Amino acid sequence: MKRLAIFVLSTACATTSAAPPKPTVAHVDDSLARWDATPKAPLAWSEFSDATFARAKTEKRFVVMDGSAEWCHWCHVMEAVTYHDAQVRTLLDAHFIAAKVDIDARPDIEERYADYGWPATVIFSPDGRELGKYRGFIAPEKFVEILNAVVASKDEAASTEASDVAISDAPMPEEELAWIARATELGLEDYWDEEQGSWGHGQKVPLFMTNAWALSRARAGDALEKKRVLFTLDQQRGIVDPVWGGIYQYSTDGDWKHPHFEKLLYFNAGAIANYAEAYELTKDKKWLDVATAIKGYVDRFLSGKDGGFYVTQDADLNAHEVGKGFVTGHEYYAKGEAERLALGLPRVDMHEYARENGLGIAAYCKYFEATGEASALERAKKAADLVLATHATKGGALSHDVASSADSLVHLSDNAAFAFALLELARVSKDAARAAQAAKIVDAIFANLEDTRGGGFFASSKDPDAVGVFAVRRKPFEDNVTMLRVLARLARAMPERAAQCKRGIERTLRAIATPEKIRDRGRMIGDFLIALEETKGAR
């Protein structure tokens, strides 16, 4: 049997990877009209785990994974409209085990299926092979078609993963890397939006790493990139909340006037750094005002009492509370402060994950560097000390959540981002002890995540109980780019580690700097261009 078709749907919450197509108004209105306010009991979701696949084998059932985010508007719609549909429930009860995954809590799942937006629906055979992957909101009638097709199939789909290829330790020639950099820049040029600013046309996203690359070019005297990035940052203010500050995740309709209202620390930290750097570059106070407003939002809503950073705030009000009045983000965020507070606050995910704390720390270091505001540096130090105390494992790595978490895997996204933050903290505070803390995490990354044969670093440590596609480890581009920057910084901060860093850089470049991988990143490639520049001195 051929692999089941992958449906690309028109409504999904954006992701840090590829962006979904623009939703049509008719589709959006129709879906929301079917979301009635009648209180519904929560669905009995199974845990997405090895035990679930073992049960699926025993009961001869398929597994449906609902990859969703707590903050995601269309995830809320999918659960309320599709998963409560009578026909859908009948099929699921008869032939499937339905498991929900909070993608913020599972970096391994987030990395693997980020290209499908949220919600991402993946259907598996009992032995963990992918039978179909579907992007965004699925209407009940379409989901019924999909489920019936799976039940009728012969379950012969095969997993497709990259093969393990040995890689050379020899340095990549500088002329080859220079060609890669120039080709990547020319590819990025095709995404530039002359009218609206930023890169990409269908969906406007605060691409903080591509902004950071353009700012770095501006610092080097590139007048064109300076003009472009300042225009982008000016236009991007259209998705900053005028009441509380904070930047929304993205805007539809090819402009900055139609935001989706979820607020992720991922984007807010990046925006703080971008606007602070724009102020540092120009000394124009308007950029500082934006950076300060976004930082004020993070301080007020995405900050723990002990100094850590929270993850996200929902797009909608009462999406998780059965029986309470649901209010869409479009309605809620059109109101002023008093009206919002009278209704209540959209849910904040109060987990303090290592990756997000790394992003927050690095952003506050950049804000301190641009402004000299001592409280920002103290906050960065406090968050660093908190996570080192609560997330450290015996092997020197950081866990995703607190160290007592049931997730025993080591994740590259957490450890690379946090090591980067510690090295930024070491640089701006002139504290060598922070570099030593980063070096300990880097050692754990090499021990748990290095691909000693193929180069680069795996997304997660090996799970001996993994089944199907999850038994094949992947090497995420974005997190490997972060590791390139970590190794370059560590080599400068601790010259005695230069040889190890140089080898890691060379092997990682060979693993990820391929035309296919670069092309797949599209407009989200600024971090790679920065990494190529930063690693020059360490190669």
Coordinates of C-alpha atoms in Angstrom, one line a residue:
M1 CA 0.0 0.0 0.0
K2 CA 1.2 3.5 -0.7
R3 CA 1.8 5.9 2.2
L4 CA -1.3 7.7 3.2
A5 CA -1.5 11.2 1.7
I6 CA -0.4 14.1 3.9
F7 CA -3.1 16.8 4.0
V8 CA -2.0 20.4 4.2
L9 CA -4.8 22.2 6.0
S10 CA -5.6 25.9 6.0
T11 CA -5.7 26.7 9.7
A12 CA -2.8 26.1 12.1
C13 CA -1.0 27.9 14.8
A14 CA 2.5 28.9 13.7
T15 CA 5.6 27.2 14.7
T16 CA 9.3 28.1 15.0
S17 CA 9.8 26.3 11.7
A18 CA 7.8 26.5 8.4
A19 CA 4.7 28.6 8.5
P20 CA 1.2 27.4 7.4
P21 CA -0.7 29.0 4.5
K22 CA -3.1 31.8 5.1
P23 CA -6.5 30.7 6.4
T24 CA -9.5 31.6 4.4
V25 CA -12.1 33.7 6.1
A26 CA -15.0 31.3 5.2
H27 CA -13.1 28.4 6.7
V28 CA -12.3 30.3 9.9
D29 CA -15.9 31.5 10.4
D30 CA -17.4 28.1 9.7
S31 CA -15.1 26.4 12.2
L32 CA -15.8 28.9 15.0
A33 CA -19.5 28.8 14.4
R34 CA -19.4 25.1 15.2
W35 CA -17.7 25.7 18.5
D36 CA -20.6 26.1 20.8
A37 CA -20.3 27.3 24.3
T38 CA -22.0 24.2 25.9
P39 CA -19.8 22.9 28.7
K40 CA -18.2 19.6 27.6
A41 CA -16.4 17.1 29.8
P42 CA -12.7 16.8 29.0
L43 CA -11.8 13.9 26.7
A44 CA -10.1 10.9 28.2
W45 CA -6.7 11.2 26.4
S46 CA -4.1 8.5 26.8
E47 CA -0.5 9.3 27.5
F48 CA 1.8 9.3 24.4
S49 CA 4.3 6.7 25.6
D50 CA 5.9 3.4 25.0
A51 CA 3.2 1.8 27.1
T52 CA 0.5 3.2 24.8
F53 CA 2.2 1.5 21.8
A54 CA 2.4 -1.7 23.8
R55 CA -1.3 -1.5 24.5
A56 CA -2.0 -0.7 20.8
K57 CA -0.2 -3.9 19.8
T58 CA -2.1 -6.0 22.3
E59 CA -5.5 -4.5 21.3
K60 CA -4.6 -4.2 17.6
R61 CA -5.4 -0.5 17.5
F62 CA -3.8 2.4 15.7
V63 CA -2.5 5.4 17.7
V64 CA -3.6 9.0 17.0
M65 CA -1.4 11.7 18.3
D66 CA -2.8 15.1 18.8
G67 CA 0.3 17.4 19.0
S68 CA -1.0 20.6 20.5
A69 CA 0.1 23.6 22.5
E70 CA -1.6 25.0 25.5
W71 CA -1.6 28.5 24.0
C72 CA -2.8 27.5 20.5
H73 CA -6.1 28.8 19.3
W74 CA -6.7 26.2 16.6
C75 CA -5.7 23.4 19.0
H76 CA -8.6 24.6 21.2
V77 CA -10.9 24.6 18.2
M78 CA -9.8 21.1 17.1
E79 CA -10.5 19.6 20.5
A80 CA -13.9 21.3 20.9
V81 CA -15.2 20.8 17.4
T82 CA -13.5 17.7 15.9
Y83 CA -12.7 15.5 18.9
H84 CA -16.2 15.9 20.4
D85 CA -17.9 15.0 17.1
A86 CA -20.0 11.9 17.5
Q87 CA -18.8 10.1 14.3
V88 CA -15.1 10.9 15.2
R89 CA -15.6 9.6 18.7
T90 CA -17.2 6.3 17.5
L91 CA -14.3 5.6 15.1
L92 CA -11.6 6.5 17.7
D93 CA -13.3 4.3 20.4
A94 CA -13.5 1.3 18.0
H95 CA -10.1 1.4 16.3
F96 CA -7.7 3.9 17.8
I97 CA -6.0 5.1 21.0
A98 CA -6.0 8.8 21.1
A99 CA -3.1 10.5 22.8
K100 CA -2.6 14.2 23.4
V101 CA 0.9 15.7 23.6
D102 CA 1.7 19.1 25.0
I103 CA 4.5 20.0 22.6
D104 CA 6.1 22.5 24.9
A105 CA 6.5 19.7 27.5
R106 CA 8.0 17.3 24.9
P107 CA 10.9 18.8 23.0
D108 CA 11.4 15.5 21.1
I109 CA 7.9 15.7 19.7
E110 CA 8.0 19.4 19.0
E111 CA 11.2 19.1 17.0
R112 CA 10.0 16.1 15.0
Y113 CA 6.6 17.6 13.9
A114 CA 7.1 21.3 14.1
D115 CA 6.8 21.6 10.3
Y116 CA 3.1 20.6 10.6
G117 CA 2.1 23.5 12.8
W118 CA -0.1 23.1 15.8
P119 CA -2.3 21.1 16.0
A120 CA -0.3 18.4 14.3
T121 CA -2.1 15.1 13.9
V122 CA -0.1 12.0 13.4
I123 CA -1.4 8.5 13.0
F124 CA 0.8 5.5 13.8
S125 CA 0.7 1.8 13.4
P126 CA 0.9 -0.2 16.7
D127 CA 4.6 -0.6 16.2
G128 CA 5.2 3.1 15.9
R129 CA 5.4 3.6 12.1
E130 CA 3.9 6.8 10.7
L131 CA 0.8 6.2 8.6
G132 CA -0.1 9.8 8.0
K133 CA 0.8 13.3 9.1
Y134 CA -1.7 16.2 9.0
R135 CA -1.3 19.9 9.5
G136 CA -3.6 22.2 11.4
F137 CA -7.3 22.1 12.2
I138 CA -9.1 19.2 10.6
A139 CA -12.9 19.5 10.3
P140 CA -14.9 16.5 11.6
E141 CA -16.0 15.3 8.2
K142 CA -12.4 15.3 6.9
F143 CA -11.1 13.6 10.0
V144 CA -13.8 10.8 9.6
E145 CA -12.5 10.3 6.0
I146 CA -8.9 10.0 7.3
L147 CA -9.7 7.6 10.1
N148 CA -11.8 5.4 7.8
A149 CA -8.9 5.3 5.3
V150 CA -6.5 4.2 8.0
V151 CA -8.9 1.5 9.2
A152 CA -9.3 0.2 5.7
S153 CA -5.6 0.3 4.9
K154 CA -3.2 -2.7 5.0
D155 CA -0.9 -0.9 7.4
E156 CA 2.1 -1.2 5.1
A157 CA 3.6 2.3 5.4
A158 CA 7.3 2.5 5.9
S159 CA 9.3 5.0 7.9
T160 CA 11.7 7.2 6.0
E161 CA 14.7 8.5 8.0
A162 CA 18.1 9.7 7.0
S163 CA 20.8 7.0 6.8
D164 CA 23.8 7.1 9.0
V165 CA 26.8 8.2 6.9
A166 CA 30.3 8.6 8.3
I167 CA 31.7 12.1 8.1
S168 CA 35.2 13.4 7.8
D169 CA 37.0 15.3 10.5
A170 CA 38.8 17.4 8.0
P171 CA 38.1 21.2 8.1
M172 CA 35.7 22.5 5.4
P173 CA 37.7 24.8 3.1
E174 CA 37.1 28.5 3.8
E175 CA 36.2 29.1 0.2
E176 CA 33.5 26.5 0.4
L177 CA 32.0 28.0 3.5
A178 CA 32.2 31.5 1.9
W179 CA 30.3 30.1 -1.1
I180 CA 27.7 28.5 1.2
A181 CA 27.2 31.8 3.1
R182 CA 26.8 33.8 -0.1
A183 CA 24.4 31.3 -1.6
T184 CA 22.3 31.3 1.6
E185 CA 22.2 35.1 1.6
L186 CA 21.0 35.1 -2.1
G187 CA 18.3 32.6 -1.2
L188 CA 17.2 34.8 1.7
E189 CA 17.0 37.7 -0.7
D190 CA 14.1 36.0 -2.5
Y191 CA 12.0 36.2 0.7
W192 CA 12.4 40.0 1.2
D193 CA 9.1 41.8 1.3
E194 CA 9.6 45.3 0.0
E195 CA 6.2 46.5 1.0
Q196 CA 5.7 45.1 4.5
G197 CA 9.2 44.5 5.6
S198 CA 10.6 41.2 7.0
W199 CA 11.2 38.0 5.0
G200 CA 8.3 36.1 3.6
H201 CA 4.9 37.3 2.3
G202 CA 2.0 35.1 3.4
Q203 CA 2.5 35.2 7.1
K204 CA 4.4 37.8 9.0
V205 CA 6.4 36.4 11.8
P206 CA 8.9 38.2 14.2
L207 CA 11.9 36.4 12.7
F208 CA 14.3 37.4 15.5
M209 CA 17.3 35.4 14.3
T210 CA 17.0 36.8 10.7
N211 CA 16.6 40.2 12.2
A212 CA 19.7 39.6 14.4
W213 CA 21.7 38.7 11.2
A214 CA 20.6 41.9 9.5
L215 CA 21.5 43.9 12.6
S216 CA 24.9 42.3 12.6
R217 CA 25.4 43.3 9.0
A218 CA 24.2 46.8 9.8
R219 CA 26.9 47.0 12.6
A220 CA 29.5 46.0 10.0
G221 CA 28.4 49.0 7.8
D222 CA 25.9 47.4 5.4
A223 CA 23.6 50.3 4.7
L224 CA 21.0 48.2 2.8
E225 CA 20.5 45.7 5.6
K226 CA 20.4 48.5 8.1
K227 CA 17.6 50.1 6.2
R228 CA 15.8 46.8 5.8
V229 CA 16.0 45.6 9.4
L230 CA 14.9 49.0 10.9
F231 CA 12.0 49.1 8.5
T232 CA 11.1 45.5 9.6
L233 CA 11.3 46.3 13.3
D234 CA 9.1 49.4 12.7
Q235 CA 6.5 47.4 10.8
Q236 CA 6.7 44.6 13.3
R237 CA 5.4 46.9 16.1
G238 CA 2.0 46.2 14.6
I239 CA 1.9 42.9 16.5
V240 CA 3.0 44.3 19.9
D241 CA 0.2 44.5 22.4
P242 CA -0.4 48.2 23.0
V243 CA -1.9 47.6 26.4
W244 CA 0.5 45.2 28.2
G245 CA 3.4 45.0 25.8
G246 CA 4.5 41.6 24.5
I247 CA 4.7 40.6 20.9
Y248 CA 2.1 38.2 19.4
Q249 CA 3.3 35.1 17.6
Y250 CA 2.4 36.1 14.0
S251 CA 0.0 38.0 11.7
T252 CA -2.0 36.6 8.8
D253 CA -3.1 38.3 5.6
G254 CA 0.4 39.2 4.5
D255 CA 0.6 42.2 6.8
W256 CA 1.1 43.2 10.4
K257 CA -2.5 44.0 11.1
H258 CA -4.1 40.6 11.7
P259 CA -2.3 39.0 14.7
H260 CA -2.9 35.7 16.3
F261 CA -2.7 36.5 19.9
E262 CA -0.7 33.8 21.6
K263 CA 2.5 35.1 23.3
L264 CA 5.5 32.8 23.4
L265 CA 8.6 33.6 25.4
Y266 CA 10.5 32.3 22.4
F267 CA 9.4 35.3 20.3
N268 CA 9.3 37.8 23.1
A269 CA 12.9 37.1 24.2
G270 CA 14.0 37.4 20.6
A271 CA 12.1 40.7 20.2
I272 CA 13.7 42.2 23.4
A273 CA 17.1 41.4 22.0
N274 CA 16.3 42.8 18.5
Y275 CA 14.9 46.1 19.7
A276 CA 17.6 46.5 22.3
E277 CA 20.3 46.0 19.6
A278 CA 18.5 48.4 17.3
Y279 CA 18.7 51.0 20.1
E280 CA 22.4 50.2 20.7
L281 CA 23.0 50.7 16.9
T282 CA 21.1 53.9 16.4
K283 CA 20.6 55.5 19.9
D284 CA 17.0 56.2 18.8
K285 CA 14.9 55.9 21.9
K286 CA 11.8 54.6 20.0
W287 CA 13.6 51.2 19.8
L288 CA 14.4 51.2 23.5
D289 CA 10.7 52.0 24.2
V290 CA 9.6 48.9 22.3
A291 CA 12.3 46.7 24.0
T292 CA 11.2 48.0 27.4
A293 CA 7.5 47.4 26.7
I294 CA 8.1 43.8 25.7
K295 CA 10.4 43.3 28.7
G296 CA 7.7 44.8 30.9
Y297 CA 5.2 42.2 29.6
V298 CA 7.7 39.4 30.3
D299 CA 8.4 40.7 33.8
R300 CA 4.7 40.9 34.6
F301 CA 3.2 37.8 33.0
L302 CA 6.0 35.3 32.1
S303 CA 8.1 35.5 35.3
G304 CA 8.2 33.2 38.3
K305 CA 8.5 34.4 41.8
D306 CA 12.0 32.8 42.1
G307 CA 13.3 34.5 38.9
G308 CA 12.6 31.9 36.2
F309 CA 10.8 32.5 33.0
Y310 CA 7.5 31.0 32.1
V311 CA 6.8 29.5 28.6
T312 CA 3.6 31.0 27.0
Q313 CA 0.3 32.8 27.4
D314 CA -2.8 31.5 25.6
A315 CA -4.3 33.3 22.6
D316 CA -7.8 32.9 24.1
L317 CA -9.5 33.2 27.5
N318 CA -11.0 30.1 29.2
A319 CA -10.0 27.7 26.5
H320 CA -9.1 25.1 29.2
E321 CA -11.9 25.8 31.7
V322 CA -15.0 23.8 31.2
G323 CA -18.2 25.8 31.7
K324 CA -16.5 29.2 31.7
G325 CA -17.3 31.7 29.0
F326 CA -14.9 31.3 26.1
V327 CA -13.5 34.6 24.7
T328 CA -11.4 34.6 21.6
G329 CA -8.2 36.5 21.5
H330 CA -9.7 38.8 18.8
E331 CA -12.3 39.9 21.4
Y332 CA -10.1 39.9 24.4
Y333 CA -7.1 41.8 23.2
A334 CA -9.3 44.5 21.6
K335 CA -10.2 45.6 25.2
G336 CA -8.4 47.9 27.6
E337 CA -6.6 47.0 30.8
A338 CA -9.6 47.2 33.1
E339 CA -12.0 45.3 30.8
R340 CA -9.4 42.5 30.3
L341 CA -8.8 42.2 34.0
A342 CA -12.5 42.1 34.7
L343 CA -12.9 39.1 32.4
G344 CA -9.8 37.3 33.8
L345 CA -6.4 36.4 32.4
P346 CA -5.6 34.0 29.5
R347 CA -3.8 31.0 30.9
V348 CA -0.1 31.2 31.4
D349 CA 1.9 28.0 31.1
M350 CA 4.0 28.3 34.3
H351 CA 6.5 25.6 33.5
E352 CA 10.1 26.9 33.6
Y353 CA 11.7 24.9 30.8
A354 CA 15.5 25.1 30.4
R355 CA 15.4 26.2 26.7
E356 CA 13.0 29.1 27.4
N357 CA 15.0 30.2 30.4
G358 CA 18.1 30.2 28.2
L359 CA 16.4 32.4 25.7
G360 CA 15.2 34.8 28.4
I361 CA 18.6 35.0 30.0
A362 CA 20.3 35.8 26.7
A363 CA 17.7 38.5 25.9
Y364 CA 18.2 40.2 29.3
C365 CA 21.9 40.1 28.8
K366 CA 21.4 41.9 25.5
Y367 CA 19.1 44.5 27.1
F368 CA 21.7 45.1 29.9
E369 CA 24.4 45.5 27.3
A370 CA 22.4 48.1 25.4
T371 CA 21.1 50.0 28.4
G372 CA 23.4 49.4 31.3
E373 CA 20.3 48.6 33.4
A374 CA 21.7 46.6 36.3
S375 CA 18.4 45.0 37.2
A376 CA 18.2 43.2 33.9
L377 CA 21.6 41.6 34.5
E378 CA 20.6 40.6 38.0
R379 CA 17.5 39.0 36.7
A380 CA 19.5 37.0 34.1
K381 CA 21.9 35.8 36.9
K382 CA 18.9 34.9 39.1
A383 CA 17.3 32.8 36.4
A384 CA 20.6 31.1 35.6
D385 CA 21.1 30.1 39.2
L386 CA 17.6 28.9 39.6
V387 CA 17.7 26.6 36.6
L388 CA 21.1 25.3 37.5
A389 CA 19.8 24.4 40.9
T390 CA 16.5 22.8 39.8
H391 CA 17.2 21.2 36.4
A392 CA 20.7 19.8 36.9
T393 CA 21.1 16.0 36.3
K394 CA 23.8 13.8 37.7
G395 CA 25.5 13.6 34.4
G396 CA 26.0 17.4 34.1
A397 CA 23.2 18.0 31.6
L398 CA 20.0 19.9 32.3
S399 CA 16.6 18.3 32.2
H400 CA 13.8 19.9 30.2
D401 CA 11.7 20.6 33.3
V402 CA 12.8 20.3 36.9
A403 CA 15.1 17.4 37.5
S404 CA 12.4 15.3 39.2
S405 CA 10.5 15.3 35.9
A406 CA 9.4 11.9 34.5
D407 CA 11.2 12.8 31.2
S408 CA 14.6 11.2 31.6
L409 CA 15.9 12.2 28.2
V410 CA 18.5 14.8 27.6
H411 CA 17.4 17.3 24.9
L412 CA 19.7 19.3 22.7
S413 CA 17.3 22.3 22.5
D414 CA 17.4 22.8 26.3
N415 CA 21.1 22.3 26.8
A416 CA 22.4 24.2 23.8
A417 CA 20.2 27.2 24.5
F418 CA 21.2 27.3 28.2
A419 CA 24.9 26.9 27.5
F420 CA 24.6 29.8 25.0
A421 CA 22.9 31.9 27.7
L422 CA 25.6 31.1 30.3
L423 CA 28.3 32.1 27.8
E424 CA 26.4 35.4 27.1
L425 CA 26.2 35.9 30.9
A426 CA 29.9 35.3 31.2
R427 CA 30.7 37.8 28.4
V428 CA 28.6 40.7 29.6
S429 CA 29.3 40.2 33.4
K430 CA 33.0 39.3 32.9
D431 CA 32.4 36.3 35.1
A432 CA 34.6 33.3 34.1
A433 CA 32.6 31.0 36.4
R434 CA 29.7 31.2 34.0
A435 CA 31.8 30.0 31.2
A436 CA 32.9 27.0 33.4
Q437 CA 29.2 26.2 34.0
A438 CA 28.6 26.3 30.3
A439 CA 31.6 24.0 29.6
K440 CA 30.1 21.4 32.0
I441 CA 26.9 21.4 30.0
V442 CA 28.8 21.2 26.7
D443 CA 30.7 18.1 28.0
A444 CA 27.3 16.5 28.8
I445 CA 26.1 17.3 25.3
F446 CA 29.1 15.6 23.8
A447 CA 28.6 12.6 26.1
N448 CA 24.8 12.2 25.4
L449 CA 24.1 13.7 22.1
E450 CA 27.1 13.7 19.7
D451 CA 26.8 11.7 16.5
T452 CA 30.3 10.3 16.6
R453 CA 29.9 8.8 13.2
G454 CA 27.8 11.3 11.2
G455 CA 28.8 14.5 12.9
G456 CA 26.6 17.0 14.6
F457 CA 24.3 16.4 17.6
F458 CA 21.1 14.4 18.1
A459 CA 17.9 16.1 19.3
S460 CA 17.6 13.8 22.3
S461 CA 19.6 11.1 24.1
K462 CA 19.0 7.5 23.2
D463 CA 15.7 6.0 24.5
P464 CA 16.1 2.2 24.8
D465 CA 12.4 1.8 24.9
A466 CA 11.6 3.8 21.8
V467 CA 9.6 2.2 19.0
G468 CA 9.1 2.8 15.3
V469 CA 10.2 6.2 14.0
F470 CA 11.1 7.3 17.5
A471 CA 13.9 4.7 17.6
V472 CA 15.8 6.7 14.9
R473 CA 17.3 9.8 16.3
R474 CA 17.3 13.1 14.4
K475 CA 19.7 16.0 14.2
P476 CA 17.7 19.3 14.2
F477 CA 19.2 22.1 12.2
E478 CA 18.3 25.0 14.5
D479 CA 19.7 23.4 17.6
N480 CA 22.9 22.3 15.8
V481 CA 23.3 25.9 14.7
T482 CA 23.0 27.0 18.3
M483 CA 25.7 24.5 19.2
L484 CA 28.0 26.0 16.5
R485 CA 27.6 29.4 18.3
V486 CA 28.1 27.8 21.7
L487 CA 31.3 26.1 20.6
A488 CA 32.6 29.3 19.0
R489 CA 32.0 31.3 22.2
L490 CA 33.4 28.5 24.5
A491 CA 36.6 28.5 22.4
R492 CA 37.0 32.2 23.0
A493 CA 36.1 32.1 26.7
M494 CA 38.2 29.1 27.5
P495 CA 41.2 28.7 25.1
E496 CA 42.1 25.4 26.7
R497 CA 38.9 24.0 25.2
A498 CA 39.7 25.3 21.7
A499 CA 40.7 21.9 20.2
Q500 CA 37.5 20.2 21.3
C501 CA 35.4 23.1 20.1
K502 CA 37.1 23.2 16.7
R503 CA 36.5 19.5 16.1
G504 CA 32.9 19.9 17.1
I505 CA 32.4 22.9 14.8
E506 CA 34.0 21.2 11.8
R507 CA 31.9 18.0 12.2
T508 CA 28.7 19.9 12.8
L509 CA 29.2 22.1 9.8
R510 CA 29.8 19.0 7.6
A511 CA 26.6 17.5 9.0
I512 CA 24.2 20.4 8.5
A513 CA 25.7 22.8 5.9
T514 CA 24.1 21.1 2.9
P515 CA 22.0 22.7 0.2
E516 CA 19.0 20.6 1.1
K517 CA 19.0 21.4 4.8
I518 CA 19.6 25.1 4.2
R519 CA 16.9 25.3 1.6
D520 CA 14.4 23.6 4.0
R521 CA 15.0 26.4 6.5
G522 CA 13.7 29.0 4.1
R523 CA 13.6 32.5 5.6
M524 CA 14.4 31.2 9.0
I525 CA 18.1 31.0 8.3
G526 CA 19.6 34.1 10.0
D527 CA 21.0 32.1 12.9
F528 CA 23.0 29.9 10.4
L529 CA 24.5 33.0 8.7
I530 CA 25.5 34.4 12.1
A531 CA 27.0 31.0 13.1
L532 CA 29.2 31.0 9.9
E533 CA 30.6 34.4 10.8
E534 CA 31.1 33.6 14.5
T535 CA 32.9 30.3 14.0
K536 CA 35.5 31.8 11.7
G537 CA 37.9 32.5 14.5
A538 CA 37.4 29.0 16.1
R539 CA 37.9 26.9 12.9

